XYZ file of C-alpha atoms in Angstrom:
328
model
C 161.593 132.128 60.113
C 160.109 135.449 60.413
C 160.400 137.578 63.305
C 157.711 140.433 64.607
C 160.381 143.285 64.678
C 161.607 144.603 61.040
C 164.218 147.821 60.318
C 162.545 151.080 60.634
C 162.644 151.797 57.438
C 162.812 155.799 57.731
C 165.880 155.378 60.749
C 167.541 158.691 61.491
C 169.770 157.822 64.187
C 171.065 161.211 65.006
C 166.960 162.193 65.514
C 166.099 159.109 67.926
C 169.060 159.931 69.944
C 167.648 163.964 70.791
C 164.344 162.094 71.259
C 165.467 159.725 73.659
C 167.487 162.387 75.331
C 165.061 164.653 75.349
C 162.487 162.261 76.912
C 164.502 161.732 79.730
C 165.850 165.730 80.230
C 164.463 167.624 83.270
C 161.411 166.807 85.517
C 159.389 163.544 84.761
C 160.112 160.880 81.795
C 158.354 160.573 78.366
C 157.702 157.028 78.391
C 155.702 157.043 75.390
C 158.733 158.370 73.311
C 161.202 155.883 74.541
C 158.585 153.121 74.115
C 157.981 154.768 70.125
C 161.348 154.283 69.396
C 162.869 151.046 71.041
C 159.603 149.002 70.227
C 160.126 150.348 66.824
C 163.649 149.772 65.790
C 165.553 146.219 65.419
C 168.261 145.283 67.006
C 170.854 146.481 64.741
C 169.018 150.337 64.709
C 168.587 150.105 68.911
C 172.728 149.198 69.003
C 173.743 151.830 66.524
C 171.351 154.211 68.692
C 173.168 153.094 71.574
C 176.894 153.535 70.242
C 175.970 157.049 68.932
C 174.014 158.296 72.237
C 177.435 157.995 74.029
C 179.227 159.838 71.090
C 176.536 162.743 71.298
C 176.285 163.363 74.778
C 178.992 161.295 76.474
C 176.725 159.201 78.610
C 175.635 155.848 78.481
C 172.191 155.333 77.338
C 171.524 152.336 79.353
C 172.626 154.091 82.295
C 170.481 156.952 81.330
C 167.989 154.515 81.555
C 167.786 152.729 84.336
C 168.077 156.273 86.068
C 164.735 157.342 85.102
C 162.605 153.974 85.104
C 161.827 151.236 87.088
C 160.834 147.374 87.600
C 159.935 145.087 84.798
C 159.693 148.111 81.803
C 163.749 149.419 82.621
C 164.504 145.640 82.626
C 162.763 145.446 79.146
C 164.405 148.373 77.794
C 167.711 147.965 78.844
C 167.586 143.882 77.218
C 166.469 145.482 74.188
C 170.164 147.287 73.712
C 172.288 144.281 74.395
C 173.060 142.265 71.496
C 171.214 138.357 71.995
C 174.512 136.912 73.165
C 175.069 139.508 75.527
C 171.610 139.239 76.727
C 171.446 136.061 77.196
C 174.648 135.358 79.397
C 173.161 137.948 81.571
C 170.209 135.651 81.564
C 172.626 132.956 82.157
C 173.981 134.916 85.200
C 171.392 136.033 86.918
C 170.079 132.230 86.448
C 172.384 130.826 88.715
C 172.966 134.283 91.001
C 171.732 134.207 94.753
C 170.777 131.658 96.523
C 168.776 128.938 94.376
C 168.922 128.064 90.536
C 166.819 128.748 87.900
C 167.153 125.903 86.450
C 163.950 126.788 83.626
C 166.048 129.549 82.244
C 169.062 127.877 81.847
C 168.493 124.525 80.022
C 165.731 126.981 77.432
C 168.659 129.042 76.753
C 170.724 126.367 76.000
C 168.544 124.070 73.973
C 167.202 127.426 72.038
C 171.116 128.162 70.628
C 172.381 126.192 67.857
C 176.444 125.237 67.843
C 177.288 128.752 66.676
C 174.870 130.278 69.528
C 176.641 128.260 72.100
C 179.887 129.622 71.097
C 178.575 133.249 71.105
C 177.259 132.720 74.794
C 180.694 131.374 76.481
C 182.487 134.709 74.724
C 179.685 136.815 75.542
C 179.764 135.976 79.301
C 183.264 135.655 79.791
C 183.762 138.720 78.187
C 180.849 140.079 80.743
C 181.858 138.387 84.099
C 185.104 136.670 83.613
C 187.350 137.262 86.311
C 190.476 137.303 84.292
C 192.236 140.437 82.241
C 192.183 141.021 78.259
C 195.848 139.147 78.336
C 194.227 136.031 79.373
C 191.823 135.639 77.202
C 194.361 136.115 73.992
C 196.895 133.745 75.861
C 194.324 130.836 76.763
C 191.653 130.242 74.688
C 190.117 127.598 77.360
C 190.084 129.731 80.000
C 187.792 131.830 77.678
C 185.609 128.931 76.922
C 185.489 127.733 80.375
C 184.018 130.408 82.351
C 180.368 130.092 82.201
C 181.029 125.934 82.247
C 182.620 126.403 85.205
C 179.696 128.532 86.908
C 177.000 125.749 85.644
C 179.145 123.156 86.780
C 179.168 125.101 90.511
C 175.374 126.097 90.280
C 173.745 122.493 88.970
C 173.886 118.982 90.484
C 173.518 114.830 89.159
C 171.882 114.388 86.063
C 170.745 117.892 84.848
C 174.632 119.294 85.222
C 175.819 116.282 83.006
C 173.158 117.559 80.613
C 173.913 121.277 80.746
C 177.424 120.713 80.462
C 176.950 118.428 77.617
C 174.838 120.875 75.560
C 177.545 123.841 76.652
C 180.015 122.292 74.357
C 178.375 123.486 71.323
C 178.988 120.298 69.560
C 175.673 118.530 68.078
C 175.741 117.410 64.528
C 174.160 120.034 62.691
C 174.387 117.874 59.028
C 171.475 117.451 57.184
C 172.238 113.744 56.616
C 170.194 110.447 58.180
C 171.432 107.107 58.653
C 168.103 105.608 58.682
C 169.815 102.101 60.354
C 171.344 104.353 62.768
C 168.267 106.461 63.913
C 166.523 102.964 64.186
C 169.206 101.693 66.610
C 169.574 105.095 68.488
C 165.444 104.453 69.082
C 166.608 100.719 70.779
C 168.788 102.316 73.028
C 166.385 104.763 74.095
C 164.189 101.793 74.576
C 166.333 99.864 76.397
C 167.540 102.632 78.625
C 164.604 103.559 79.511
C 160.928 101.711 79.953
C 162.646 98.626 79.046
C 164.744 98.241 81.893
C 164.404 98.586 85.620
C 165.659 101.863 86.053
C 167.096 104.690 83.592
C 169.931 104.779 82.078
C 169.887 108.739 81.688
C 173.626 108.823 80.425
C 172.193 107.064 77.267
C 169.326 109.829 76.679
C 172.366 112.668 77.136
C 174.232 110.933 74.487
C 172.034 110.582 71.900
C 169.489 113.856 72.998
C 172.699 115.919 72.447
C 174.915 115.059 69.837
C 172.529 113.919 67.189
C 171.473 116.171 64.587
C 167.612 117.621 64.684
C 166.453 115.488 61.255
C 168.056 112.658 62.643
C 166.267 112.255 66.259
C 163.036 113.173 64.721
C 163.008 109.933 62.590
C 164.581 108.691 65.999
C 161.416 109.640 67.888
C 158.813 108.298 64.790
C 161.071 105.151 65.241
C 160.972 105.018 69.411
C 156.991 105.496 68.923
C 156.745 102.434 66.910
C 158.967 100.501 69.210
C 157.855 101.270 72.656
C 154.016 102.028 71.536
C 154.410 105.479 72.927
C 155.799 108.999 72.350
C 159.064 109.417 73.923
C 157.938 112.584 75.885
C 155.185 109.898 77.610
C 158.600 107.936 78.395
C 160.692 110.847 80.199
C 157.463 111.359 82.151
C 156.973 108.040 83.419
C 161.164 107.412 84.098
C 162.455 110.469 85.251
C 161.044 113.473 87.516
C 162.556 116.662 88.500
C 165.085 118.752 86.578
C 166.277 116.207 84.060
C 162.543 115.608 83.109
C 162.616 118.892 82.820
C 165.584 119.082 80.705
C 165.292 116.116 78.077
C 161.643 117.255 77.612
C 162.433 120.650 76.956
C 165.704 119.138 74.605
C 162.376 116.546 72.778
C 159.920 119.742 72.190
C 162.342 122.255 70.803
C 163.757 119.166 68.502
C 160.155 118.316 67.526
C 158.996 121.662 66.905
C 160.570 125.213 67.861
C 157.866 127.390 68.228
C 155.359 125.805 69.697
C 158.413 124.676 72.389
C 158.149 128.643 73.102
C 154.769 128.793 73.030
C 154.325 126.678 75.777
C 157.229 128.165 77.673
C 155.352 131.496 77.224
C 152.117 129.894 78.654
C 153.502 128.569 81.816
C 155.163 132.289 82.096
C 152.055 133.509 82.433
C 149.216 130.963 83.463
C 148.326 130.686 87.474
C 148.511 133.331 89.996
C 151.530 135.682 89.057
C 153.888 135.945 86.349
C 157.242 134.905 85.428
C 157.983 138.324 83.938
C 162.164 137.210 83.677
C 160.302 134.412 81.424
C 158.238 136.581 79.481
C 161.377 139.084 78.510
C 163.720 136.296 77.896
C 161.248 134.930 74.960
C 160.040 138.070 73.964
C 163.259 140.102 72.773
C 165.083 136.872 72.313
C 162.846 135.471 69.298
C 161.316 138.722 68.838
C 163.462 138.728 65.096
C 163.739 135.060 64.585
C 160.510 133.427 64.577
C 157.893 135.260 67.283
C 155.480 134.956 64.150
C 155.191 131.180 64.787
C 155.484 131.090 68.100
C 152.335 133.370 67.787
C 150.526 131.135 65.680
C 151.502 127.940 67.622
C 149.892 129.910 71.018
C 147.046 130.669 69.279
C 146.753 127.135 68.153
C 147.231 125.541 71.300
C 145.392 128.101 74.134
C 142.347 129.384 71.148
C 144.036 132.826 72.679
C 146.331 135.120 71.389
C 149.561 135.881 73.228
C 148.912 139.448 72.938
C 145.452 138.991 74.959
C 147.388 136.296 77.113
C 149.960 139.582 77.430
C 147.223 141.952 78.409
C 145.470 140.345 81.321
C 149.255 139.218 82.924
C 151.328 142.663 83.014
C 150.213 146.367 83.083
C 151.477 150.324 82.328
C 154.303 150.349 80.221
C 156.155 147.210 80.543
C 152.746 146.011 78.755
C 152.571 148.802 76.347
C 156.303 147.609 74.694
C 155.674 144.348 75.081
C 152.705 144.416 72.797
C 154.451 146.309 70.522
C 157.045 143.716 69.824
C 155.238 140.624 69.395
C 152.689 143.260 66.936
């Protein structure tokens, strides 16, 4: 799936490094240049620019950073040199930081990752806040896995924490396979554990939402249509409010279709009075080189508005000037 960032083809890292440092020398900031280069270089080019900054001039660019700019555009910039499991167990952190939970961020970063992703978090932010030394995490490989579990675990409640912590484990099937007799009896128990009873069963939706491979529930969802003479999303609606709605229906729309799943998430970022701008980043240099094409062309689909204009008319001065340059 094609992504809206590519390799600057002509990449002199040695030259973007004096440019960036010389943006950011003596009175005042040159925005424009820093915008030129990290809007204009994947993530591979930014980290190498990164490394070798420190190596030329013994600071750290990121530091250099957020000593010169401000708000929402240092936040951008400063994502854009972390590598995407890095980035998003910061996500992750600040997520569940301070008093309250944002409860949005976490269960789109976890049904976003595949099994590998997953994996890649729990280092990432162990690695990043773990409380324990470099000895520990040779010694005990489950207290390295653990951390971020262990946070969610603290930060969620009922339902929703059974289904984070499920989808933590990094453990769907990920085969290519269907049992067609199977799918048709996983779409029973969905039935039955839901509009067919009095009362949900959600521990039934967790076990099959979470393990099952993504070709397998989506004949599992043709086959719950046909059974309960509605879409299964209609279903979660109608049985379940709060943040498990929220959480099976964002696990349903990524299964059923990834980008227009971001799409929408992008939408609600910005629709209504004010923005969710912690939203807006997250997507935006997350899937900016995996598949911010499509999600383009599913938001222009489904709002007959592109997300740059949608970008325009939410955010202003830089922060909107780098944005637009990533999603192109």
């Amino acid at each position: 799936m094609p992504g809206t960032v590519k390799a600057f083809e002509n990449f002199n890292v040695e030259e973007d490094c004096k440019e960036l440092r010389a943006s950011m020398k003596g009175l005042g900031t040159n925005e424009a240049k820093i915008i030129n280069i990290l809007g204009k270089r994947n993530l591979e080019q930014r980290l190498e620019i990164s490394a070798r900054y420190k190596t030329m001039f013994g600071k750290d660019l990121i530091g250099e950073l957020k000593s010169e700019l401000s708000s929402n555009f240092l936040r951008l910039c400063t994502n854009l040199l972390l590598t995407i499991p890095e980035f998003l167990a910061k996500e992750m952190k600040r997520a569940m930081k301070g008093g309250g939970t944002d409860e949005i961020a976490l269960i789109e970063i976890l049904v976003g990752l595949d099994n590998k992703g997953i994996q890649d978090l729990r280092h990432a932010y162990k690695l990043m806040f773990g409380k324990c030394c470099l000895s520990d995490l040779v010694r005990d490989s489950e207290v390295f896995k653990n951390e971020v579990e262990r946070d969610v675990v603290g930060e969620t409640s009922g339902s929703f924490k059974k289904l984070a912590v499920s989808l933590l484990q990094g453990k769907r099937d990920e085969s290519e396979e269907i049992d067609v007799q199977l799918a048709k009896e996983d779409a029973e128990e969905l039935f039955n554990a839901g509009i067919n009873r009095f009362g949900t069963d959600e521990s039934r939706f967790n076990s099959i939402l979470v393990s099952r491979s993504y070709r397998h529930l989506k004949m599992v969802f043709a086959e719950y249509k046909r059974i309960a003479s509605e879409d299964i999303e209609k279903s979660i609606k109608t049985e379940m409010t709060g943040d498990i709605e929220l959480g099976f229906l964002s696990v349903v729309k990524k299964i059923k279709n990834c980008p227009t799943y971001f799409a929408e998430e992008l939408y609600k970022s910005m629709k209504g009075l004010g923005t969710d701008d912690d939203q807006l980043i997250r997507i935006i240099v997350w899937r900016s080189e995996i598949d911010l094409v499509e999600i383009k062309g599913a938001f222009q689909s489904l709002y007959a508005k592109s997300l740059s204009e949608f970008i325009k008319d939410d955010t202003s001065g830089d922060f909107r000037t780098l944005l637009l340059l990533i999603v192109g």
